[in-house]
CSV table of C-alpha atoms in Angstrom, one decimal:
chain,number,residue,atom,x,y,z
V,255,UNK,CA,21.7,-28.0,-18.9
V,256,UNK,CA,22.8,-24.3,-19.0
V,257,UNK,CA,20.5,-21.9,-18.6
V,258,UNK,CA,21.6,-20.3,-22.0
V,259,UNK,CA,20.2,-23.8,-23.5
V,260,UNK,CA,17.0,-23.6,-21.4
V,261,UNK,CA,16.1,-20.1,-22.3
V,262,UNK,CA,13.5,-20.6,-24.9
V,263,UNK,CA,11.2,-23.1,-23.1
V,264,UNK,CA,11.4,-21.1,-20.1
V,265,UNK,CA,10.3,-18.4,-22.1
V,266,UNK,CA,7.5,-20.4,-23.3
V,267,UNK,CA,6.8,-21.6,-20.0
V,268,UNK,CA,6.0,-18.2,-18.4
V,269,UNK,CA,3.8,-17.5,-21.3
V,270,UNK,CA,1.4,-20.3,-20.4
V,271,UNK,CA,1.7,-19.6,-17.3
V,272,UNK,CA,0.1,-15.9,-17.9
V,273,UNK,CA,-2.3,-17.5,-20.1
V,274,UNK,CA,-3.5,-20.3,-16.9
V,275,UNK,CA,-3.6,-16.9,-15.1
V,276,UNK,CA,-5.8,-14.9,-17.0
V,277,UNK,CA,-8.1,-18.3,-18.1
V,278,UNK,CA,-8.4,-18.6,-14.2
V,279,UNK,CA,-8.9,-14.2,-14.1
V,280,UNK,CA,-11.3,-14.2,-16.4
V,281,UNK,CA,-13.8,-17.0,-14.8
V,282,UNK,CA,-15.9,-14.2,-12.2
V,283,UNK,CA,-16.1,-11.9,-14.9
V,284,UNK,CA,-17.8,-14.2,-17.4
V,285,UNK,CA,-19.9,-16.2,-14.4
V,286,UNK,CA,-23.2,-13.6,-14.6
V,287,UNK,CA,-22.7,-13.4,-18.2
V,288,UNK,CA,-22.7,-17.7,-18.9
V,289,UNK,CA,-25.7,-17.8,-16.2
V,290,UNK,CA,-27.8,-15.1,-18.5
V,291,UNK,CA,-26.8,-17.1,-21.5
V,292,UNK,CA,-28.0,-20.1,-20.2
V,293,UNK,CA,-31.1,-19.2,-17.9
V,294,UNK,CA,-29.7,-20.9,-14.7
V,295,UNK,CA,-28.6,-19.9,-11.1
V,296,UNK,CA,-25.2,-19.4,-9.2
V,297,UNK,CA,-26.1,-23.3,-7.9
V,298,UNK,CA,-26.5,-24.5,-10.8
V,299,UNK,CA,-23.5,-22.8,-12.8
V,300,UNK,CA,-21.2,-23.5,-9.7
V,301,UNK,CA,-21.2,-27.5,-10.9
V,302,UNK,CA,-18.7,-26.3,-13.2
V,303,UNK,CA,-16.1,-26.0,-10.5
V,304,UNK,CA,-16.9,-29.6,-9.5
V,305,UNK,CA,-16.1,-30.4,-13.0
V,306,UNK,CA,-13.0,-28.6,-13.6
V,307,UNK,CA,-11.3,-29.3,-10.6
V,308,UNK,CA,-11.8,-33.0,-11.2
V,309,UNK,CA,-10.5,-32.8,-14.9
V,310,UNK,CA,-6.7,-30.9,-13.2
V,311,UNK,CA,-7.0,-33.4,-10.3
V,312,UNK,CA,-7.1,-36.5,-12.7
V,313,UNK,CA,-4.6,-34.6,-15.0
V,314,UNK,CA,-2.2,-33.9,-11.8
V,315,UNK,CA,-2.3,-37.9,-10.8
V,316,UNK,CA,-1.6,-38.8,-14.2
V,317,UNK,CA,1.5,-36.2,-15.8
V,318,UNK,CA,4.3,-38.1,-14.5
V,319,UNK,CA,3.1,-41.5,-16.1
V,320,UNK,CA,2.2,-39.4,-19.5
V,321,UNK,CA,5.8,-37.8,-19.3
V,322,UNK,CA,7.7,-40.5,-18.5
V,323,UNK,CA,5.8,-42.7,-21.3
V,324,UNK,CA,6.2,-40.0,-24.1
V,325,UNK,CA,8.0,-37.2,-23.0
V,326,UNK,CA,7.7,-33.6,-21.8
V,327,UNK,CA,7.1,-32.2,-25.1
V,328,UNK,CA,4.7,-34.2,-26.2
V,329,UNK,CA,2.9,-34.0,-22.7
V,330,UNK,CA,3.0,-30.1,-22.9
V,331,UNK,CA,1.4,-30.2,-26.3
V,332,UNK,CA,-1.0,-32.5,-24.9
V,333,UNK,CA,-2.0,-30.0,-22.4
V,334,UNK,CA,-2.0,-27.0,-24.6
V,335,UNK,CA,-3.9,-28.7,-27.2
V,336,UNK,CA,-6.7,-30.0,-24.8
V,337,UNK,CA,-6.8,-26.2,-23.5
V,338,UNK,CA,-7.5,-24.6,-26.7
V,339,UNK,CA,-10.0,-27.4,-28.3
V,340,UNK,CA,-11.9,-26.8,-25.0
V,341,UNK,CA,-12.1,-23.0,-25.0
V,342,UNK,CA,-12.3,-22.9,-29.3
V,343,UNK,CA,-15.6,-25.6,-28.5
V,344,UNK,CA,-17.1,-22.9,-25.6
V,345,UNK,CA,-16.5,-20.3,-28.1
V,346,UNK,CA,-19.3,-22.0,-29.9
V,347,UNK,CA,-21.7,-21.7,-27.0
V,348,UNK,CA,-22.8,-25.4,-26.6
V,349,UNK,CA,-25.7,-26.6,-24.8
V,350,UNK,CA,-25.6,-26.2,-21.3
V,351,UNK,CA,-24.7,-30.3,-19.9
V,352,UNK,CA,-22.1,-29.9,-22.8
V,353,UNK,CA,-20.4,-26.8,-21.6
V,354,UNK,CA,-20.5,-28.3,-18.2
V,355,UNK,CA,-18.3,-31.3,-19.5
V,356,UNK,CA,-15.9,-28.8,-21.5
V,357,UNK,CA,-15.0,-27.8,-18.3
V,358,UNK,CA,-13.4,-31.5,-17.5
V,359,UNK,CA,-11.2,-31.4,-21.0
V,360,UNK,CA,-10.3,-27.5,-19.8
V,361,UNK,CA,-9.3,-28.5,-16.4
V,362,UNK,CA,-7.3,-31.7,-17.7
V,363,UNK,CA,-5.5,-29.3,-20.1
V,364,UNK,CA,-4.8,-26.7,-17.4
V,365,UNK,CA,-3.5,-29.2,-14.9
V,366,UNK,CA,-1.3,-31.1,-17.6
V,367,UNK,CA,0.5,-27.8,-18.3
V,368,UNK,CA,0.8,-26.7,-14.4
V,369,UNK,CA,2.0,-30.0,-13.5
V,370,UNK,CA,4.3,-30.4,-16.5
V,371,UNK,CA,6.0,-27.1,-16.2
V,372,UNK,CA,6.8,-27.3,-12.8
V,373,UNK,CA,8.3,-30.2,-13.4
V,374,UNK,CA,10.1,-29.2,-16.4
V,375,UNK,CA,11.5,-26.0,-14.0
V,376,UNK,CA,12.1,-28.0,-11.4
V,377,UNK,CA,14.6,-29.6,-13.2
V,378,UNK,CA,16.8,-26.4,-14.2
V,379,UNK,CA,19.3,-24.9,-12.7
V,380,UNK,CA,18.2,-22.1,-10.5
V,381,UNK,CA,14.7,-24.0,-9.7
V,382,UNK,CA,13.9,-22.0,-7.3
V,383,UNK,CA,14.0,-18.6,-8.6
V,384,UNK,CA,12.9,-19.8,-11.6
V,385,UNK,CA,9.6,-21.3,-10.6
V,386,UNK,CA,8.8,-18.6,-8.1
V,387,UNK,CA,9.0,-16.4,-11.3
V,388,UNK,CA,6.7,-19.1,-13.5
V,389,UNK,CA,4.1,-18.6,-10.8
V,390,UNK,CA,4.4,-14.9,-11.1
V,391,UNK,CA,3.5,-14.6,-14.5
V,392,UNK,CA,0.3,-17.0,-13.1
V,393,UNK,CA,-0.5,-13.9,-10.5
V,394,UNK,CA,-0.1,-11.7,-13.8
V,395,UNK,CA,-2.3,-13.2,-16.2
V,396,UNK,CA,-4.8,-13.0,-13.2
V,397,UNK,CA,-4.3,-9.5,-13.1
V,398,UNK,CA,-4.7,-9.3,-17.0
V,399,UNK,CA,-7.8,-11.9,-16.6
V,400,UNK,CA,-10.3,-9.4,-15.1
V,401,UNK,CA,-9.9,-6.0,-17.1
V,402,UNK,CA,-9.6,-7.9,-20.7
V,403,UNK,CA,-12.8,-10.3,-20.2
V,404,UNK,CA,-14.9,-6.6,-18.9
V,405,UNK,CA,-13.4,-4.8,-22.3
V,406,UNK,CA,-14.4,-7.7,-24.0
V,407,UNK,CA,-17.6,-7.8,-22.8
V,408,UNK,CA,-18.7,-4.3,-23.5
V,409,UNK,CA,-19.3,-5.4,-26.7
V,410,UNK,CA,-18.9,-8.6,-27.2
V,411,UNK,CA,-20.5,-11.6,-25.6
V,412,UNK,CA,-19.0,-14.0,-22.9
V,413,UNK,CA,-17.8,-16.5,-26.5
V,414,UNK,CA,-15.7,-14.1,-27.6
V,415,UNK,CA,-13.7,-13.9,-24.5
V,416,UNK,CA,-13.3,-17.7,-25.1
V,417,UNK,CA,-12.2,-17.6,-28.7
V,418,UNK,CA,-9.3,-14.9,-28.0
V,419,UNK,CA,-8.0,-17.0,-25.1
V,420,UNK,CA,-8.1,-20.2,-27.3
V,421,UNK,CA,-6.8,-18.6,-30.0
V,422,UNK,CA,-3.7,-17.6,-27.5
V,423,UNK,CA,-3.4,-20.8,-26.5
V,424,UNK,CA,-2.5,-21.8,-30.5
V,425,UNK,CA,1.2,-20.5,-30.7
V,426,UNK,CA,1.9,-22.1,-27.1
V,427,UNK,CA,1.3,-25.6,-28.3
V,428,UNK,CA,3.8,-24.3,-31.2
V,429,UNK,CA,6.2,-23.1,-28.8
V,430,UNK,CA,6.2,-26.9,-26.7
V,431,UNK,CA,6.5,-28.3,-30.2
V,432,UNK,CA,9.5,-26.0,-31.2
V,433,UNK,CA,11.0,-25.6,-27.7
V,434,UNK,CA,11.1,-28.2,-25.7
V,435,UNK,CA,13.2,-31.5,-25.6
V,436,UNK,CA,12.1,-34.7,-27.1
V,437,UNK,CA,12.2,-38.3,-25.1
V,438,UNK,CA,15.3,-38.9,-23.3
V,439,UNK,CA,17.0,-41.8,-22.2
V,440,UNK,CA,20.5,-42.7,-20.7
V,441,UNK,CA,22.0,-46.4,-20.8
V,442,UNK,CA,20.8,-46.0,-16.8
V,443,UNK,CA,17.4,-44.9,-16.9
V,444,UNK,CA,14.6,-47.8,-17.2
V,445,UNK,CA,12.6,-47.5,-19.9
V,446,UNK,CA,10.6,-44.4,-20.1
V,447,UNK,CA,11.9,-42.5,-16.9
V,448,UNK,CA,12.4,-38.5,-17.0
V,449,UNK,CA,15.7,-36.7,-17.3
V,450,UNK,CA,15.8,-35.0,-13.9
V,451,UNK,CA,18.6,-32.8,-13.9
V,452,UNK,CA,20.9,-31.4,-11.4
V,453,UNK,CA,19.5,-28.5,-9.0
V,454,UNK,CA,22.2,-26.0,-7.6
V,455,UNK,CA,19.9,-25.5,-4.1
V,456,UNK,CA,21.5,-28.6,-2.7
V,457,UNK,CA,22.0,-32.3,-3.9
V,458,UNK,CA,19.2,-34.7,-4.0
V,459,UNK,CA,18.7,-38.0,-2.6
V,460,UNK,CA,20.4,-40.5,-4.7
V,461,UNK,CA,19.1,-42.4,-7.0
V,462,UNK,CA,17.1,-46.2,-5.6
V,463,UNK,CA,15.8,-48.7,-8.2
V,464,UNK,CA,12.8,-47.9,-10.4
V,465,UNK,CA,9.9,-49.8,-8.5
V,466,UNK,CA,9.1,-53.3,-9.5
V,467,UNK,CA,6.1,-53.8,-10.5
V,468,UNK,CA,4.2,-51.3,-9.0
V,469,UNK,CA,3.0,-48.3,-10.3
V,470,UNK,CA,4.8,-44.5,-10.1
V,471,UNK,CA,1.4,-43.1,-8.3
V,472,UNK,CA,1.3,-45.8,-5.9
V,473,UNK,CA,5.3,-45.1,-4.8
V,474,UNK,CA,4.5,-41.5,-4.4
V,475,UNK,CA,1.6,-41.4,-2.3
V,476,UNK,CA,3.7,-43.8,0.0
V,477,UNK,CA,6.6,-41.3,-0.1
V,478,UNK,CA,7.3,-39.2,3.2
V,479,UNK,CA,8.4,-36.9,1.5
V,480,UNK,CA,6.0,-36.4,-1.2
V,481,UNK,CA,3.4,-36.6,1.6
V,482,UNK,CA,4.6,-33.7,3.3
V,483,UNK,CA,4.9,-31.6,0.3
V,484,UNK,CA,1.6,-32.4,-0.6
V,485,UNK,CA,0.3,-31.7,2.9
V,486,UNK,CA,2.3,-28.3,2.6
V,487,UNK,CA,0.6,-27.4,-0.7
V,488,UNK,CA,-2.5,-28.2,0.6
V,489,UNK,CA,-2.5,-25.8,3.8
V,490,UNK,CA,-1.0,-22.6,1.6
V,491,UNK,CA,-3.6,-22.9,-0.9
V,492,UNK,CA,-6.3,-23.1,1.9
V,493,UNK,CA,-4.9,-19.6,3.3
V,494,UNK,CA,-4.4,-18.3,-0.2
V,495,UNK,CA,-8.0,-18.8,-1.9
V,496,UNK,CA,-9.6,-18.4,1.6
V,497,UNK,CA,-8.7,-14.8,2.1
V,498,UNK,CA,-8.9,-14.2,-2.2
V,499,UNK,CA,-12.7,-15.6,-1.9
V,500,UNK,CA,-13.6,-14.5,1.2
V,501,UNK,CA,-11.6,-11.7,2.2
V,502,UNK,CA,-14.1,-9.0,0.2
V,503,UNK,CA,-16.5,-10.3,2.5
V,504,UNK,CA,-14.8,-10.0,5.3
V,505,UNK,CA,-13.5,-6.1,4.7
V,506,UNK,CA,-16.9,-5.1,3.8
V,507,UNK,CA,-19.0,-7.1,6.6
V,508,UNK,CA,-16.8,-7.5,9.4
V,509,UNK,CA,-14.7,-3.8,9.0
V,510,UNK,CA,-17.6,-1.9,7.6
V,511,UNK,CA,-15.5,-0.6,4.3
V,512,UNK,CA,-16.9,0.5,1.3
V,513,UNK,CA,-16.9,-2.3,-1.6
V,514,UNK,CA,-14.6,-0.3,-3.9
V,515,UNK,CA,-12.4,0.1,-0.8
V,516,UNK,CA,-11.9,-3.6,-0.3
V,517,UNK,CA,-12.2,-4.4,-4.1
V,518,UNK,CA,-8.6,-2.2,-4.0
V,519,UNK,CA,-7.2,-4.1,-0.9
V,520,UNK,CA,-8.0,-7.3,-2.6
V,521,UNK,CA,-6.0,-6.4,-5.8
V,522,UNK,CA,-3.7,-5.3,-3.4
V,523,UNK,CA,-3.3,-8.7,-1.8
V,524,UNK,CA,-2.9,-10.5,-5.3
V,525,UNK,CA,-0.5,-7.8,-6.6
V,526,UNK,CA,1.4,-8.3,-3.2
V,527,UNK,CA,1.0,-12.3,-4.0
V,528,UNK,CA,2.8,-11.8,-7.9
V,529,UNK,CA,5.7,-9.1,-6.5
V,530,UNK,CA,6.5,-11.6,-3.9
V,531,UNK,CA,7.3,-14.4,-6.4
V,532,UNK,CA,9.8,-12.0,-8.1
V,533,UNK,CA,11.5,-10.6,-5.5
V,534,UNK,CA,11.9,-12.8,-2.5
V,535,UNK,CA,13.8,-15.4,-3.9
V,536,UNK,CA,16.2,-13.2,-5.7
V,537,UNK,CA,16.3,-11.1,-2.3
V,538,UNK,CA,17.1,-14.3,-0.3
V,539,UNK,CA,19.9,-15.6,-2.7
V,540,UNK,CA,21.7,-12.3,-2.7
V,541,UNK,CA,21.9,-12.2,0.9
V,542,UNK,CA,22.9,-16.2,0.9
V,543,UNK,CA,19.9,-17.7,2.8
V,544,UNK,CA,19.1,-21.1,3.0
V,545,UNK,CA,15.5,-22.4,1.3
V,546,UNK,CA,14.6,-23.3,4.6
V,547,UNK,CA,15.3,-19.9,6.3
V,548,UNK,CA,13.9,-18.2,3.1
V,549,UNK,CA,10.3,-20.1,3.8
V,550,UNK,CA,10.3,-19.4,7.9
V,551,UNK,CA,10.8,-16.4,6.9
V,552,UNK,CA,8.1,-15.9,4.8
V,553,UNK,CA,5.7,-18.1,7.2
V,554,UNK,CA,6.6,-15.7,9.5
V,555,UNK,CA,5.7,-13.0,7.2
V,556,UNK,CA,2.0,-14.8,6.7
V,557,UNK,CA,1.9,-15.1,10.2
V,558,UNK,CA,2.0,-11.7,11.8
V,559,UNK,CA,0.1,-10.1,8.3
V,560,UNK,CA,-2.5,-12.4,9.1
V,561,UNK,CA,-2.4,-10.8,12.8
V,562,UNK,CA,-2.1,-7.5,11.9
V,563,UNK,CA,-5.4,-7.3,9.2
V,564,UNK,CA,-7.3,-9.1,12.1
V,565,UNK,CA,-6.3,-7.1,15.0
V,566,UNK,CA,-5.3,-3.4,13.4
V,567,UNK,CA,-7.5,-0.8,12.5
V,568,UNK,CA,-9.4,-1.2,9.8
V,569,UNK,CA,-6.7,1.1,7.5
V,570,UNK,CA,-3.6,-0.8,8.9
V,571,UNK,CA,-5.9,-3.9,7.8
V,572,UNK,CA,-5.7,-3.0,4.2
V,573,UNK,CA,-2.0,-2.6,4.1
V,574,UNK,CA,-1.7,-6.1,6.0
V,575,UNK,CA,-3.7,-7.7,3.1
V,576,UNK,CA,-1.1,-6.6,0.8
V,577,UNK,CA,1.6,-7.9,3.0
V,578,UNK,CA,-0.1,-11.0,3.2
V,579,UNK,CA,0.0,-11.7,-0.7
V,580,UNK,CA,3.7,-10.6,-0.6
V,581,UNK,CA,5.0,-13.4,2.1
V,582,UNK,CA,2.4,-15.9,0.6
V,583,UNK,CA,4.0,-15.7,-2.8
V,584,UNK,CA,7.1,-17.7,-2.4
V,585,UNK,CA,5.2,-20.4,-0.6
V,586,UNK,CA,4.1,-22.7,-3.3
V,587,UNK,CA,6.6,-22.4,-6.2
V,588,UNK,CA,9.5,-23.1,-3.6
V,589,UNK,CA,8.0,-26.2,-2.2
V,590,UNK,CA,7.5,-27.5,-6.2
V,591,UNK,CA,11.3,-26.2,-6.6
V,592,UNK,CA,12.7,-28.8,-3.7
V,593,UNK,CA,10.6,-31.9,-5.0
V,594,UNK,CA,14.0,-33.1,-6.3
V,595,UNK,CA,15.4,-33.0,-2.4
V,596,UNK,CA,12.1,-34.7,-1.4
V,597,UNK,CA,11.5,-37.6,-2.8
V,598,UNK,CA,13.9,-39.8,-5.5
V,599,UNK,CA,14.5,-38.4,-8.9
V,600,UNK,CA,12.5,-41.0,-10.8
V,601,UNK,CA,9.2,-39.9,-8.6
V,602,UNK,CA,9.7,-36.0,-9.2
V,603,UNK,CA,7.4,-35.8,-12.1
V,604,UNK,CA,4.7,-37.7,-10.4
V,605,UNK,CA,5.5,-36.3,-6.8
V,606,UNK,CA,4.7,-32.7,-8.7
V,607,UNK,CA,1.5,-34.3,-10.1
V,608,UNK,CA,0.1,-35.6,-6.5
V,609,UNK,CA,1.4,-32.3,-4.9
V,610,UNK,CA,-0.8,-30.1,-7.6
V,611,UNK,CA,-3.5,-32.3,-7.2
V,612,UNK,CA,-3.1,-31.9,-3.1
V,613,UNK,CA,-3.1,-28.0,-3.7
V,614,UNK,CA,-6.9,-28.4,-5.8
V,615,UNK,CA,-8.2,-30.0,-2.8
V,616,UNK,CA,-7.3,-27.8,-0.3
V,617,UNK,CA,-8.0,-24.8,-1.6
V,618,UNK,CA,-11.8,-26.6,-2.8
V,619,UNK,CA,-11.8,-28.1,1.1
V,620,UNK,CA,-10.4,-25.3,3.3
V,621,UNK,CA,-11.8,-22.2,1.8
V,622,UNK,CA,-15.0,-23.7,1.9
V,623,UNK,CA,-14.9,-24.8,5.6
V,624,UNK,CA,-14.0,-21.0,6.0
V,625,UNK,CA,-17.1,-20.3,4.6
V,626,UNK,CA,-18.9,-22.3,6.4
V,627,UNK,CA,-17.9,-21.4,9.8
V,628,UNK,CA,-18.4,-17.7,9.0
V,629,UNK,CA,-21.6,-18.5,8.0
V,630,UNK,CA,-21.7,-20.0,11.4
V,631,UNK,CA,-19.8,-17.9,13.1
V,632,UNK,CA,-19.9,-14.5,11.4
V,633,UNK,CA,-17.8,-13.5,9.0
V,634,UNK,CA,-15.4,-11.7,11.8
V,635,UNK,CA,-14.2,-15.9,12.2
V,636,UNK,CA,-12.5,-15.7,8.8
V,637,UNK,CA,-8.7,-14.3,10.2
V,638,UNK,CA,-8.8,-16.3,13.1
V,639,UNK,CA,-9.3,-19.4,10.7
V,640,UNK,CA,-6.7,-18.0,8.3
V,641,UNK,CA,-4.1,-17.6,11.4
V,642,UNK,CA,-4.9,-21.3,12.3
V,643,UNK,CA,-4.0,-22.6,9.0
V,644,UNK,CA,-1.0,-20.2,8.4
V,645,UNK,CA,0.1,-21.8,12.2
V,646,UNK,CA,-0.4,-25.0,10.7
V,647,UNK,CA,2.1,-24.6,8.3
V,648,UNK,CA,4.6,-24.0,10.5
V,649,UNK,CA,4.0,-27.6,11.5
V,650,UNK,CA,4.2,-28.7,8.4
V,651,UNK,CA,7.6,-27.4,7.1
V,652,UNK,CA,9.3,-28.3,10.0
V,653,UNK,CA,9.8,-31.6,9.0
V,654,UNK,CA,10.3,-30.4,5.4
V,655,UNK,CA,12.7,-28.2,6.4
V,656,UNK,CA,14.7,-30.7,8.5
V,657,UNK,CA,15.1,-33.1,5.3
V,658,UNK,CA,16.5,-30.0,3.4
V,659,UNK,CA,18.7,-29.9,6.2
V,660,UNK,CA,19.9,-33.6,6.0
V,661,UNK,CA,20.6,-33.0,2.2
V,662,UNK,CA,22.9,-29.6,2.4
């Protein structure tokens, strides 16, 4: 598929994207807002994490059955459509165990449309850049997220935050109706398998027989590779939502700087995260670098950002945070863009699914673990944690890298 033909679902793509973003910006702002409306406490509101994150884990373990069996459009408008009932039924302020269960159909919705896009990118031409841009537009709806729900909210309650995000969400499903391609089949395919097109970074592994009687999920948690991408996902996400939860704390308790201070370094980290999904992976093709050298690059990046906002002074620190977002950013989209190199091409949509759902857990399991040991510890433990896990990477794509290797 040319790009030329691909342009308008891409197009479509990074709009959803920016609207995951700010649905994900948006959830701190309207937190003390929900827990007024509904007379409870920070414990008691927090179950709808738990909630959500199970709805986009079960959606994540279950997109590549649901595209395979119907399609990506219809999967897409799926997601979309389970997104917007959600937020048009918290619009109406339910009672407070219903809310909570919204959350489930929200986080299904969400993780059907993460999952589905980066596998419908993953199969373009350019897969890389391309998907380090989709999660950009994530890092800017984030950025949007924030600012829009606080406008909103100065006059306005926390609803009608909801009904202007669902009511975004209403031309998107129109645009995966429009935009995207129906069910596809070749006289090779078994019945129901995805179209997995070419992608330019390097040939895939060749195609092996669908499995017999067993199921897509269970063949890809068996997979090495798909195990390693997962394992991947699941340490980056760790070091990204460990230093975006915690690292306010950190700059305020453990440096001693003013909260507005490290409110700006913060920013700074996620605006460093979105400009390092735009430009690295352009940067890197130009100059002719290999997807592996592009990510031990950037790991080396995270590394030494990592030590320099530990070990610096305090106005070095803020810069490194910065730096840190910007050698994060092509982490995860990359590793979604080589799926096709990992594992065989009838397992990429639900190798994507497992690796997304990895990526939940770890950034549920290792941010909290950080904040647990600084609780422990004091929060002066958080960077040393952080360069732990951003070592532990290095571990991890070694291996990855080596199977890139084998496939160039």
């Amino acid at each position: 598929m040319r790009f030329r033909q691909a342009r308008p679902p891409v197009l479509v793509s990074y709009a959803a994207f920016v609207l995951v973003g700010i649905n994900v910006g948006i959830s701190g702002v309207l937190l003390p807002s929900q827990m007024a409306s509904y007379g409870v406490d920070r414990a008691t509101i927090g179950i709808i994490f738990f909630t959500g994150s199970a709805g986009f884990v079960l959606a994540s373990v279950s997109t590549g059955a649901l595209i395979q069996r119907a399609g990506i459009r219809i999967a897409l408008t799926a997601g979309g459509g389970a997104f917007v009932l959600a937020g048009l039924y918290l619009a109406t302020r339910p009672p407070f165990i219903a809310f909570v269960l919204a959350q489930l159909v929200l986080g299904y919705g969400t993780g059907v449309l993460e999952s589905g896009l980066n596998v419908y990118i993953a199969g373009l031409p350019g897969a890389t850049t391309l998907l380090n841009r989709l999660h950009a537009f994530f890092g800017v709806g984030a950025l949007i997220g924030p600012p829009l729900a606080a406008w909103i909210l100065g006059f306005a309650s926390w609803t009608v935050v909801w009904l202007v995000v669902a009511a975004a969400g209403v031309p998107l499903v129109a645009g995966f109706l429009l935009a995207y391609p129906g069910r596809e089949r070749s006289a090779t395919d078994a019945p129901g398998a995805p179209v997995v097109h070419a992608v330019p970074d390097g040939p895939g592994p060749s195609p092996a027989p669908a499995p017999a009687r067993r199921g897509m999920l269970h063949t890809a948690l068996r997979d090495r590779g798909v195990q390693l991408g997962t394992a991947m996902l699941f340490v980056y996400v760790g070091v990204e939502l460990g230093v975006g939860n915690w690292g306010f704390s950190y700059l305020v308790q453990a440096r001693g700087l003013h909260a507005s201070i490290a409110g700006y370094t913060i920013s700074g980290f996620w605006l460093g995260l979105t400009l390092g999904r735009f430009l690295i992976s352009p940067i890197a093709a130009r100059a002719g670098a290999t997807t592996a050298a592009m990510i031990y690059a950037c790991l080396a990046g995270i590394t030494a950002a990592i030590a320099a906002a530990w070990l610096s002074p305090a106005a070095v620190a803020c810069v490194a945070f910065g730096l840190l977002g910007f050698f994060l950013g092509p982490v995860f989209p990359t590793t979604m863009a080589i799926v096709p190199r990992l594992t065989q091409p009838r397992l990429v949509p639900t190798a994507i699914g497992v690796m997304n759902a990895g990526a939940v857990i770890g950034g549920s399991a290792l941010p909290w673990l950080a904040g647990t040991i600084a609780q422990n510890a004091g929060m002066q433990a958080l960077l040393p944690f952080v360069l732990a896990l951003s070592l532990a990477q290095f571990a991890v794509w070694r291996p990855i890298a080596a199977r890139l290797g084998r496939r160039d």
